[in-house]
XYZ file of C-alpha atoms in Angstrom:
734
model
C 9.674 10.674 21.685
C 9.183 9.151 25.111
C 7.581 5.809 25.778
C 3.794 5.697 25.479
C 2.011 5.537 28.855
C -0.545 2.737 28.504
C -3.680 2.909 30.647
C -6.309 0.183 30.294
C -9.598 -0.356 32.100
C -10.791 -3.953 32.309
C -12.496 -6.611 34.430
C -10.196 -8.784 36.535
C -10.151 -11.251 39.394
C -8.179 -9.614 42.213
C -6.592 -11.347 45.207
C -5.266 -9.362 48.151
C -3.632 -10.915 51.214
C -2.386 -9.479 54.474
C -0.538 -10.849 57.504
C -2.613 -11.045 60.669
C -0.974 -9.078 63.501
C 2.100 -8.144 61.479
C 2.818 -5.202 63.774
C 2.817 -7.465 66.818
C 5.240 -9.871 65.126
C 7.517 -7.002 64.123
C 7.601 -5.499 67.595
C 8.817 -8.838 68.911
C 11.303 -9.630 66.105
C 11.362 -7.165 63.208
C 14.139 -8.796 61.155
C 12.949 -12.341 61.774
C 9.386 -11.396 60.796
C 10.581 -9.924 57.504
C 12.644 -13.026 56.779
C 9.646 -15.274 57.384
C 7.468 -13.108 55.153
C 10.005 -13.276 52.304
C 10.370 -17.034 52.800
C 6.587 -17.497 52.519
C 6.508 -15.214 49.488
C 9.216 -17.012 47.499
C 8.663 -20.606 48.625
C 4.876 -20.795 48.934
C 2.976 -17.815 47.575
C 4.711 -17.086 44.275
C 4.656 -20.789 43.236
C 0.927 -21.005 44.117
C 0.143 -17.912 42.044
C 2.119 -19.314 39.095
C 0.433 -22.738 39.325
C -2.949 -21.091 38.945
C -2.066 -18.792 36.037
C -1.956 -15.637 38.108
C 0.395 -12.650 38.217
C 1.984 -11.220 41.337
C 1.467 -7.489 40.887
C 3.344 -6.259 43.948
C 3.919 -6.556 47.662
C 2.898 -3.726 49.945
C 4.723 -4.062 53.253
C 3.038 -7.142 54.644
C 0.373 -7.169 51.899
C 0.274 -8.995 48.564
C -1.657 -8.039 45.407
C -2.199 -10.525 42.554
C -4.504 -10.706 39.567
C -5.952 -13.691 37.717
C -7.806 -14.301 34.480
C -10.712 -15.919 36.350
C -12.148 -15.975 39.855
C -11.953 -19.778 39.768
C -8.165 -19.570 39.345
C -7.890 -16.975 42.112
C -9.982 -19.064 44.494
C -8.069 -22.269 43.788
C -4.828 -20.393 44.349
C -6.088 -19.047 47.690
C -7.165 -22.516 48.834
C -3.815 -23.971 47.737
C -2.006 -21.174 49.564
C -3.896 -21.434 52.850
C -3.983 -25.233 53.066
C -0.261 -25.467 52.237
C 0.484 -22.780 54.800
C -1.569 -24.556 57.474
C 0.331 -27.800 56.843
C 3.785 -26.225 57.324
C 5.622 -25.952 60.628
C 7.633 -22.774 60.968
C 8.469 -22.717 64.630
C 6.381 -21.359 67.403
C 5.058 -18.167 65.793
C 4.207 -18.665 62.093
C 2.732 -15.883 60.001
C -0.978 -16.214 59.293
C -2.632 -14.618 56.256
C -6.072 -13.309 55.446
C -7.074 -13.456 51.777
C -9.792 -11.463 49.991
C -11.014 -12.051 46.433
C -13.118 -9.769 44.239
C -14.244 -9.631 40.638
C -14.290 -6.014 39.573
C -13.259 -3.199 37.307
C -9.578 -2.204 37.484
C -7.310 0.367 35.894
C -4.170 -1.280 34.524
C -0.995 0.809 34.287
C 1.650 -1.909 33.839
C 3.070 -3.243 35.958
C 0.581 -1.868 38.501
C -3.203 -2.105 38.820
C -5.585 -0.014 40.905
C -9.203 1.158 40.955
C -12.488 0.259 42.623
C -12.077 -3.481 42.046
C -8.780 -3.461 43.953
C -10.140 -1.270 46.756
C -13.084 -3.603 47.294
C -10.814 -6.676 47.349
C -8.846 -4.997 50.131
C -12.026 -4.356 52.153
C -13.124 -7.977 51.627
C -9.729 -9.249 52.810
C -10.261 -7.568 56.179
C -13.389 -9.726 56.682
C -11.591 -13.041 56.173
C -10.835 -15.139 59.232
C -7.154 -15.542 60.190
C -5.910 -18.286 57.892
C -9.112 -17.961 55.844
C -10.530 -16.646 52.586
C -13.373 -14.187 51.964
C -15.089 -13.404 48.651
C -17.305 -10.569 47.495
C -20.757 -11.465 46.191
C -19.587 -10.860 42.604
C -16.712 -13.314 43.050
C -18.891 -15.870 44.828
C -21.362 -16.018 41.935
C -18.531 -17.098 39.637
C -17.272 -19.968 41.809
C -20.151 -21.265 43.921
C -20.796 -24.212 41.585
C -17.278 -24.519 40.182
C -15.066 -24.959 43.248
C -15.875 -27.974 45.489
C -15.835 -26.226 48.882
C -18.482 -25.010 51.309
C -19.207 -21.305 51.546
C -20.610 -19.368 54.482
C -22.629 -16.189 53.904
C -21.771 -13.679 56.663
C -24.051 -10.884 55.536
C -24.213 -7.788 53.381
C -21.632 -5.405 54.840
C -21.295 -1.649 54.559
C -17.614 -1.181 53.712
C -15.549 1.970 53.954
C -15.624 4.076 50.748
C -18.029 1.590 49.095
C -21.466 3.212 48.567
C -23.637 0.054 48.642
C -23.528 -2.927 51.056
C -21.488 -5.839 49.688
C -22.415 -9.501 50.171
C -19.521 -11.335 51.823
C -18.837 -15.081 51.776
C -16.181 -17.087 53.602
C -14.756 -20.411 52.445
C -14.870 -23.254 54.943
C -11.370 -24.721 54.918
C -10.487 -28.108 56.385
C -7.884 -27.995 59.122
C -4.860 -30.318 58.923
C -5.722 -33.861 59.956
C -9.469 -33.331 60.085
C -12.463 -33.171 57.809
C -13.828 -29.991 59.321
C -11.680 -27.022 60.170
C -14.352 -24.341 60.490
C -14.135 -23.778 64.230
C -17.269 -22.196 65.594
C -17.480 -23.775 69.042
C -18.038 -21.010 71.537
C -16.331 -21.007 74.927
C -18.730 -21.749 77.735
C -19.074 -18.147 78.790
C -20.141 -17.021 75.319
C -22.640 -19.852 75.039
C -24.134 -18.816 78.336
C -27.709 -17.775 77.946
C -28.085 -19.141 74.439
C -31.534 -20.443 75.321
C -32.679 -16.865 75.604
C -29.880 -15.256 73.622
C -30.620 -17.135 70.430
C -34.050 -15.521 70.553
C -32.669 -12.019 71.234
C -34.528 -9.612 69.045
C -36.848 -12.489 68.071
C -39.807 -10.195 67.610
C -40.997 -11.959 64.531
C -39.834 -15.310 65.836
C -43.174 -15.416 67.666
C -44.810 -17.159 64.718
C -48.162 -17.922 66.293
C -51.156 -15.991 67.478
C -52.980 -16.023 70.801
C -56.641 -16.551 71.581
C -57.830 -13.256 73.030
C -60.371 -11.625 70.665
C -60.682 -7.942 69.959
C -63.647 -6.267 68.320
C -63.762 -6.468 64.523
C -63.349 -3.324 62.440
C -66.125 -2.081 60.128
C -66.847 -4.295 57.145
C -65.327 -3.330 53.793
C -66.964 -4.030 50.434
C -64.119 -5.966 48.697
C -63.113 -7.982 51.736
C -62.828 -11.736 52.144
C -61.998 -14.553 54.533
C -61.030 -18.030 53.303
C -62.207 -20.567 55.849
C -60.175 -23.777 56.229
C -61.002 -26.181 53.392
C -62.420 -29.507 54.584
C -60.314 -32.619 54.094
C -62.640 -35.178 52.503
C -59.897 -37.718 51.818
C -60.220 -41.145 53.357
C -56.735 -40.613 54.810
C -57.089 -38.012 57.545
C -53.295 -37.681 57.614
C -53.698 -35.676 54.402
C -55.310 -32.825 56.277
C -52.127 -30.806 55.746
C -52.896 -30.720 52.007
C -56.273 -29.076 52.569
C -54.720 -26.647 55.056
C -51.871 -25.823 52.712
C -54.155 -25.173 49.767
C -56.283 -22.894 51.970
C -53.240 -20.938 53.107
C -51.761 -20.529 49.644
C -55.043 -19.388 48.103
C -55.240 -16.859 50.950
C -51.764 -15.579 50.116
C -52.460 -15.347 46.390
C -55.782 -13.540 46.796
C -54.196 -11.143 49.294
C -51.886 -9.946 46.527
C -54.845 -8.679 44.498
C -54.554 -4.911 45.045
C -58.321 -4.232 45.262
C -59.110 -7.076 47.685
C -58.622 -7.190 51.456
C -58.101 -10.744 52.772
C -58.204 -11.778 56.439
C -55.107 -13.607 57.755
C -55.104 -17.391 57.617
C -54.333 -17.464 61.369
C -57.669 -15.744 62.047
C -59.559 -17.962 59.613
C -58.172 -21.177 61.110
C -59.633 -20.230 64.484
C -62.974 -21.343 62.975
C -61.839 -24.850 62.123
C -64.162 -27.538 63.535
C -66.444 -24.877 65.047
C -70.201 -24.785 64.316
C -69.966 -21.370 62.675
C -71.999 -20.100 59.755
C -70.358 -18.007 57.007
C -72.482 -15.059 58.164
C -71.156 -15.370 61.728
C -67.520 -15.599 60.579
C -67.999 -12.570 58.344
C -69.585 -10.579 61.179
C -66.761 -11.517 63.564
C -64.039 -10.575 61.108
C -65.697 -7.608 59.449
C -65.688 -8.860 55.848
C -68.234 -9.019 53.040
C -67.401 -12.382 51.448
C -66.540 -15.882 52.647
C -64.792 -18.567 50.610
C -65.135 -22.158 51.735
C -64.356 -25.446 50.069
C -63.041 -28.984 50.311
C -60.187 -31.166 49.084
C -60.373 -34.881 48.302
C -57.343 -36.870 47.245
C -57.244 -40.579 46.422
C -53.855 -41.678 45.175
C -52.944 -39.193 42.483
C -56.552 -38.190 41.817
C -57.608 -34.797 43.124
C -60.913 -32.991 43.523
C -61.206 -29.438 44.842
C -64.506 -27.661 45.352
C -64.943 -24.021 46.315
C -67.786 -21.572 46.760
C -67.864 -17.831 47.347
C -70.645 -16.568 49.620
C -71.981 -13.040 50.055
C -72.393 -12.826 53.829
C -74.956 -9.996 53.566
C -77.452 -12.131 51.618
C -76.037 -15.593 52.419
C -76.226 -16.187 48.667
C -73.670 -17.914 46.435
C -71.695 -15.533 44.247
C -69.703 -18.287 42.585
C -69.018 -22.013 42.930
C -66.951 -24.550 41.020
C -65.449 -28.019 41.147
C -62.043 -29.016 39.783
C -61.149 -32.614 38.948
C -57.648 -33.655 37.973
C -54.421 -35.013 39.429
C -52.139 -33.749 42.161
C -49.849 -32.492 39.418
C -52.589 -30.011 38.476
C -52.668 -28.380 41.918
C -50.961 -25.145 40.824
C -53.341 -24.706 37.883
C -56.311 -25.323 40.201
C -55.163 -22.610 42.595
C -54.681 -20.209 39.688
C -58.209 -20.897 38.437
C -59.781 -20.314 41.841
C -57.995 -16.978 42.233
C -58.861 -15.893 38.707
C -62.530 -16.879 38.889
C -63.062 -15.226 42.269
C -61.538 -12.021 40.935
C -63.796 -12.227 37.874
C -66.829 -12.730 40.097
C -65.964 -9.649 42.125
C -65.076 -7.709 38.966
C -61.492 -7.183 40.161
C -58.629 -6.929 37.709
C -55.767 -9.419 37.997
C -53.231 -7.603 35.865
C -50.796 -7.233 38.773
C -51.119 -10.821 40.020
C -48.925 -13.810 39.305
C -49.120 -17.274 40.770
C -47.946 -17.050 44.358
C -45.740 -20.129 44.310
C -43.742 -18.660 41.446
C -43.453 -15.248 43.142
C -42.674 -16.061 46.718
C -39.847 -18.574 46.921
C -42.027 -21.406 45.679
C -41.718 -24.416 43.396
C -43.234 -25.865 40.246
C -42.643 -29.424 41.508
C -45.909 -30.794 42.978
C -44.103 -33.474 44.982
C -41.789 -30.909 46.546
C -44.861 -28.789 47.274
C -46.555 -31.720 49.004
C -43.511 -32.315 51.223
C -43.445 -28.620 52.064
C -47.132 -28.639 53.055
C -46.480 -31.637 55.284
C -43.684 -29.753 57.029
C -45.849 -26.674 57.449
C -48.598 -28.768 58.993
C -46.195 -30.372 61.470
C -44.887 -26.967 62.571
C -48.329 -26.058 63.894
C -47.589 -28.421 66.776
C -45.517 -27.221 69.709
C -43.667 -30.529 70.311
C -39.945 -30.893 69.555
C -40.575 -34.241 67.861
C -42.871 -32.584 65.344
C -40.272 -29.890 64.710
C -37.773 -32.645 63.913
C -40.269 -34.321 61.586
C -40.956 -30.952 59.935
C -37.234 -30.603 59.263
C -37.256 -33.969 57.514
C -40.218 -32.942 55.359
C -38.670 -29.599 54.392
C -35.377 -31.270 53.532
C -37.289 -33.713 51.364
C -38.824 -30.721 49.567
C -35.339 -29.301 48.990
C -34.053 -32.638 47.699
C -36.820 -32.548 45.093
C -36.274 -28.861 44.273
C -33.000 -27.343 45.562
C -34.239 -23.845 44.662
C -37.377 -24.080 46.820
C -36.681 -20.898 48.797
C -39.748 -21.069 51.038
C -38.644 -24.497 52.326
C -35.128 -23.173 53.033
C -36.587 -20.198 54.915
C -38.785 -22.417 57.080
C -35.763 -24.559 58.005
C -33.841 -21.411 58.915
C -36.762 -20.391 61.150
C -36.695 -23.775 62.915
C -33.049 -23.285 63.827
C -33.628 -19.634 64.732
C -36.430 -20.570 67.130
C -34.616 -23.576 68.631
C -34.066 -23.307 72.375
C -34.013 -25.686 75.326
C -35.672 -29.029 74.635
C -35.985 -28.179 70.950
C -32.200 -28.014 70.706
C -32.054 -31.349 72.489
C -34.533 -32.843 70.014
C -32.427 -31.536 67.136
C -29.271 -32.970 68.704
C -27.242 -29.752 68.725
C -26.228 -26.767 70.792
C -27.100 -23.127 70.225
C -23.948 -22.335 68.267
C -24.584 -25.184 65.842
C -28.180 -24.053 65.383
C -26.973 -20.540 64.526
C -24.631 -21.979 61.901
C -27.478 -23.977 60.342
C -29.691 -20.900 60.367
C -27.091 -18.931 58.423
C -26.580 -21.775 55.932
C -30.263 -22.116 55.101
C -30.773 -18.360 54.960
C -28.118 -18.273 52.269
C -30.110 -20.838 50.274
C -33.382 -19.008 50.901
C -31.858 -15.784 49.606
C -31.621 -17.254 46.079
C -35.411 -17.497 45.827
C -36.802 -15.352 48.648
C -40.181 -15.809 50.306
C -42.092 -13.711 52.828
C -40.734 -15.948 55.622
C -37.186 -15.238 54.410
C -37.685 -11.483 54.632
C -39.340 -11.786 58.046
C -36.295 -13.602 59.412
C -33.876 -11.296 57.600
C -35.598 -8.316 59.239
C -35.230 -9.989 62.625
C -31.529 -10.647 62.032
C -30.966 -7.071 60.912
C -32.599 -5.783 64.093
C -30.246 -8.015 66.069
C -27.388 -6.312 64.252
C -28.862 -2.873 65.132
C -29.684 -2.188 61.470
C -33.306 -1.078 61.775
C -33.178 0.941 58.525
C -32.451 -2.265 56.631
C -34.946 -4.225 58.746
C -37.721 -1.853 57.660
C -36.899 -2.513 53.994
C -36.945 -6.282 54.564
C -40.237 -6.156 56.462
C -41.812 -4.221 53.593
C -40.653 -6.899 51.149
C -42.302 -9.527 53.352
C -45.545 -7.528 53.332
C -45.377 -7.141 49.553
C -45.024 -10.904 49.090
C -47.803 -11.814 51.547
C -50.097 -8.920 52.532
C -52.315 -11.284 54.548
C -49.656 -12.347 57.097
C -49.826 -10.313 60.337
C -46.337 -11.528 61.262
C -44.890 -9.320 58.526
C -46.761 -6.348 60.000
C -45.412 -7.255 63.445
C -41.910 -7.280 61.941
C -42.463 -3.827 60.485
C -43.873 -2.489 63.761
C -40.890 -3.722 65.772
C -38.402 -2.315 63.273
C -40.117 1.087 63.224
C -40.273 1.357 67.014
C -36.579 0.529 67.392
C -35.884 2.944 64.529
C -37.396 5.840 66.488
C -40.770 5.889 64.670
C -43.188 4.498 67.300
C -46.298 6.216 65.869
C -45.822 4.440 62.544
C -45.084 1.222 64.409
C -48.397 1.457 66.267
C -50.155 1.956 62.937
C -48.758 -1.343 61.670
C -49.954 -3.077 64.841
C -53.465 -1.861 64.063
C -53.104 -3.154 60.509
C -52.047 -6.543 61.882
C -55.136 -6.491 64.099
C -57.330 -5.802 61.079
C -55.904 -8.941 59.476
C -56.308 -11.053 62.614
C -58.276 -9.725 65.607
C -56.843 -12.453 67.897
C -54.076 -10.976 70.027
C -50.881 -12.780 70.995
C -48.560 -11.974 73.881
C -46.076 -10.657 71.341
C -48.585 -8.195 69.884
C -49.387 -6.949 73.391
C -45.661 -6.398 73.955
C -45.261 -4.566 70.654
C -48.127 -2.211 71.389
C -46.918 -1.579 74.937
C -43.394 -0.999 73.670
C -44.667 1.415 71.023
C -46.697 3.331 73.614
C -43.668 3.503 75.925
C -41.518 4.828 73.075
C -44.242 7.428 72.411
C -43.974 8.415 76.113
C -47.582 7.340 76.717
C -46.572 5.562 79.896
C -49.950 4.933 81.536
C -51.358 3.442 78.315
C -48.262 1.274 77.976
C -48.774 -0.080 81.511
C -52.262 -1.297 80.636
C -51.017 -3.154 77.568
C -47.918 -4.723 79.108
C -49.734 -5.937 82.233
C -51.867 -8.245 80.070
C -48.834 -10.510 79.403
C -49.019 -13.165 82.091
C -46.633 -15.991 83.009
C -46.547 -18.813 80.468
C -44.839 -22.145 79.884
C -44.720 -21.335 76.185
C -41.213 -20.110 75.341
C -42.457 -17.475 72.876
C -44.954 -15.997 75.324
C -42.303 -16.153 78.053
C -39.964 -14.125 75.843
C -42.676 -11.509 75.316
C -43.129 -11.269 79.091
C -39.353 -11.069 79.659
C -38.998 -8.049 77.377
C -42.294 -6.561 78.526
C -41.273 -6.730 82.181
C -38.140 -4.725 81.413
C -40.209 -1.984 79.809
C -42.687 -2.128 82.708
C -39.859 -1.702 85.186
C -38.580 1.344 83.324
C -42.080 2.860 83.339
C -42.528 2.248 87.077
C -39.191 3.954 87.675
C -40.126 6.980 85.547
C -43.508 7.313 87.278
C -42.035 6.833 90.760
C -44.210 3.791 91.439
C -41.533 1.923 93.372
C -44.030 -0.271 95.260
C -44.628 -2.128 91.997
C -41.013 -2.954 91.183
C -40.006 -5.589 93.744
C -41.711 -8.614 92.168
C -40.663 -7.591 88.668
C -37.036 -7.195 89.689
C -37.059 -10.607 91.342
C -38.507 -12.233 88.214
C -35.962 -10.487 85.985
C -33.108 -11.536 88.269
C -34.155 -15.166 87.784
C -34.221 -14.666 84.009
C -30.793 -13.001 84.179
C -29.355 -16.048 85.939
C -30.687 -18.132 83.055
C -28.444 -15.932 80.906
C -25.525 -16.658 83.239
C -25.616 -13.106 84.607
C -25.454 -12.490 88.335
C -28.472 -10.179 88.292
C -30.581 -8.070 85.995
C -28.678 -4.859 85.177
C -28.942 -1.925 82.816
C -25.992 -3.298 80.840
C -27.861 -6.575 80.312
C -31.019 -4.692 79.311
C -29.127 -2.857 76.549
C -28.533 -6.186 74.808
C -32.212 -6.795 74.183
C -33.196 -3.341 72.919
C -31.071 -2.301 69.905
C -32.485 1.209 69.464
C -31.164 3.189 66.529
C -30.994 6.405 68.564
C -29.147 6.494 71.871
C -31.683 9.006 73.212
C -34.237 6.156 73.226
C -31.757 3.870 74.984
C -31.043 6.554 77.567
C -34.766 7.059 78.260
C -35.136 3.304 78.811
C -32.071 3.055 81.087
C -33.004 6.170 83.075
C -36.291 4.535 84.057
C -34.487 1.345 85.097
C -32.055 3.294 87.285
C -34.978 5.084 88.922
C -36.490 1.678 89.648
C -33.320 0.702 91.498
C -31.847 -1.543 88.821
C -28.039 -1.526 89.068
C -26.379 -0.187 85.952
C -23.402 -2.599 86.036
C -22.786 -6.205 87.175
C -20.316 -7.547 89.747
C -20.909 -4.623 92.097
C -18.929 -2.238 89.896
C -19.381 1.469 90.578
C -20.771 3.163 87.431
C -19.502 6.532 88.719
C -15.950 5.354 89.372
C -13.205 7.668 88.146
C -11.593 4.555 86.644
C -14.515 3.993 84.287
C -13.929 5.003 80.674
C -16.606 7.093 78.984
C -17.763 6.928 75.367
C -15.027 8.721 73.420
C -12.255 7.336 75.605
C -13.542 3.817 74.914
C -13.426 4.630 71.209
C -9.849 5.889 71.500
C -8.724 2.723 73.282
C -10.438 0.165 71.059
C -10.935 1.630 67.591
C -7.824 1.352 65.438
C -6.047 -0.925 67.939
C -5.406 -4.560 68.770
C -5.823 -5.622 72.404
C -4.824 -8.943 73.910
C -5.629 -10.427 77.272
C -7.458 -13.059 79.295
C -11.031 -13.866 80.219
C -10.921 -13.844 84.001
C -13.632 -16.456 84.632
C -12.131 -19.134 82.353
C -8.498 -18.164 81.823
C -8.947 -18.294 78.051
C -6.823 -16.029 75.887
C -8.588 -13.149 74.156
C -7.603 -10.975 71.198
C -9.659 -8.066 69.846
C -8.800 -6.049 66.734
C -11.129 -3.138 65.948
C -10.730 -0.954 62.876
C -11.326 2.781 62.896
C -14.738 2.261 61.253
C -15.802 -0.367 63.814
C -15.132 -3.645 61.992
C -14.189 -6.052 64.788
C -12.306 -9.342 64.877
C -12.452 -11.154 68.213
C -10.973 -14.467 69.338
C -11.638 -15.952 72.789
C -10.236 -19.435 73.265
C -11.446 -21.416 70.277
C -14.283 -18.994 69.472
C -13.719 -16.524 66.666
C -16.033 -13.832 65.362
C -15.984 -11.213 62.613
C -18.472 -8.400 63.185
C -18.699 -4.750 64.095
C -18.773 -2.517 67.165
C -20.362 0.824 67.982
C -20.128 3.199 70.932
C -23.447 3.687 72.733
C -23.287 6.138 75.593
C -20.618 4.783 77.928
C -20.615 1.271 76.484
C -19.231 -0.495 73.442
C -21.786 -2.798 71.793
C -20.715 -5.538 69.397
C -22.539 -7.863 67.033
C -21.243 -11.028 65.364
C -23.157 -13.408 63.076
C -22.246 -16.274 65.420
C -23.396 -14.789 68.726
C -26.052 -12.425 70.108
C -25.393 -8.693 70.438
C -23.527 -7.788 73.608
C -22.760 -4.474 75.270
C -19.680 -3.956 77.458
C -18.309 -1.275 79.724
C -14.619 -0.561 80.322
C -12.535 0.333 83.369
C -8.865 1.158 83.753
C -7.202 -1.934 85.211
C -5.364 -0.899 88.377
C -3.410 -4.167 88.305
C -1.989 -3.558 84.807
C 1.597 -4.566 84.157
C 4.182 -1.831 84.475
C 4.448 0.131 81.258
C 1.362 -1.482 79.728
C -2.114 0.045 79.375
C -4.548 -2.385 80.972
C -8.343 -2.418 80.903
C -11.155 -4.374 82.541
C -13.661 -5.173 79.788
C -16.998 -6.117 81.381
C -20.069 -7.787 79.902
C -23.125 -8.790 81.976
C -21.835 -12.340 82.472
C -18.035 -12.136 82.127
C -14.943 -9.966 82.580
C -11.830 -9.690 80.469
C -8.431 -8.230 81.317
C -7.149 -6.655 78.094
C -3.828 -4.969 77.373
C -2.982 -2.395 74.738
C 0.722 -2.571 73.906
C 2.222 0.645 72.641
């Protein structure tokens, strides 16, 4: 009888490594490259695998496959491997490895292993930085508290042959001779325009409402507004506690399925105004009004509340709660429950909001969080800095306080100009902090987390995912119009403007006060519905403003206006708009406003929508390309030719404005690895019309066009790679 063929299916920790640019090394020195690979294998890699109880399964050309009994062992081996490799000196051109780690199901046929777990490890490896380590979400969960290193969440990625997106984490390795080796500093040209760029796609970053009223909708029967609770404490600095309690009761009551609750932003417009409950109810179109007060003296707490029927001005219910600050969550629960009882509404689907929406059970952490939220209502950078301190205090008291993490992420997301100065950092550093705190917020997500996640997904041109995230934000806080704005923006960019306009109306029902951002959203939705005259009316209401959020709404709105004027042939109206947009373009380090620059700010899902937008801009006289380049030149590459040059190839070259070296490696499915000077990014690219658009977690989305480089070296394919503010000379070696 022959030997039995043993096949076993089991869970394993898989490590796969690959040499960065192995083909380039081999073209230069094939034999020497192989010798260096074998030297690394026998002198560094095999000993590291053995030290950490692993097994080298096989080598695959320039790749290495190993398995371990635990992800901890695999991760420690990878760190040992990469740090030892970084410390060695092998001449002028050492081999650099990427390492990917996954925990997954494998099929073992000794001595080989294969299966989905191995395939996923290989996909993860491709997302590691050169000289770095990447882990799948399954692997990360096993090591995040067991290996003393910092991890960076780079997003949930759709990987080839893997049906569901996979969470990817990178390990932050220290470079030799320093404490920090995670190099994220962008070259000057890529930092250009970060003041505006960091807010690209910041639709839901406009976290405030304006003051222009609209008429209230008809009153519903089970409808309610919670007016700001009065602060009766001797210490007026404790006003944030009364405000916070008001806001959280609003959120909790809004989750009651049979009750419509007006947004807290609309209710707070009545603070310190001589308004009767009847007047507020008439203005906002609701049947009931809840008002109350908070008094705190030391640890002692008193909360009073009363529910008023605005039709009769009679009291439906009233109560007083005496206790300590530690009872605050129970008090909020009682108010919600008793109001529902009074209105004969069932609470079977309701849980305490703090427990549902990224909250905390620590009253001291909650107090710090409310202080931070109160400070954020100010527009001054100093108050933003103080809010950061308060939120960090909340996280010190409860590290799993997801709502606090999300608010910190929002602070960094919104930071531009003098706010960056107040925080003592540049735009790239703020982006890194945003990503770090979003990773923490993900563990215990709040509505604010999903609002920001939706915004980030739109920036990555993933409007399908952004719609899902916006819906989760709405589910967690149905009274927040910002979540409805997020949904509207995602739907419009997704090619569903009619549904987007519906969500704008729903936001208006929650808060009839219109912001510049809501005017932009409605105008943008009308434009996308090809209702151009109606869109003009809406977009013209956005005037100049010193407020950075309103200015961003006007910046985007002016671009849409210009496209409409071009489509309607109203060229007399374009001159002032073009001049204003040229000034804004120079703030982004671009020579002038162009169609290529406009593509960056409007990540439509469907290119037909992009083409409609750009056609209007061309008709308005906006140049399609920067630097005086001819868009109709025979040297310009069109869509599929760009794909053929970039996808599946590595290109090297120089940024012309700075002289920095550039390397771009793009896989067939669009995964992109780009290095320019000291900046490095791992992201993805897509062809849109006659441009290639790329997104990286560490920089805003950018669209480029490509020309054949007439000055290319003999025998080498050369290309001029053009973005709105920079040009690159890239070579494809064959």
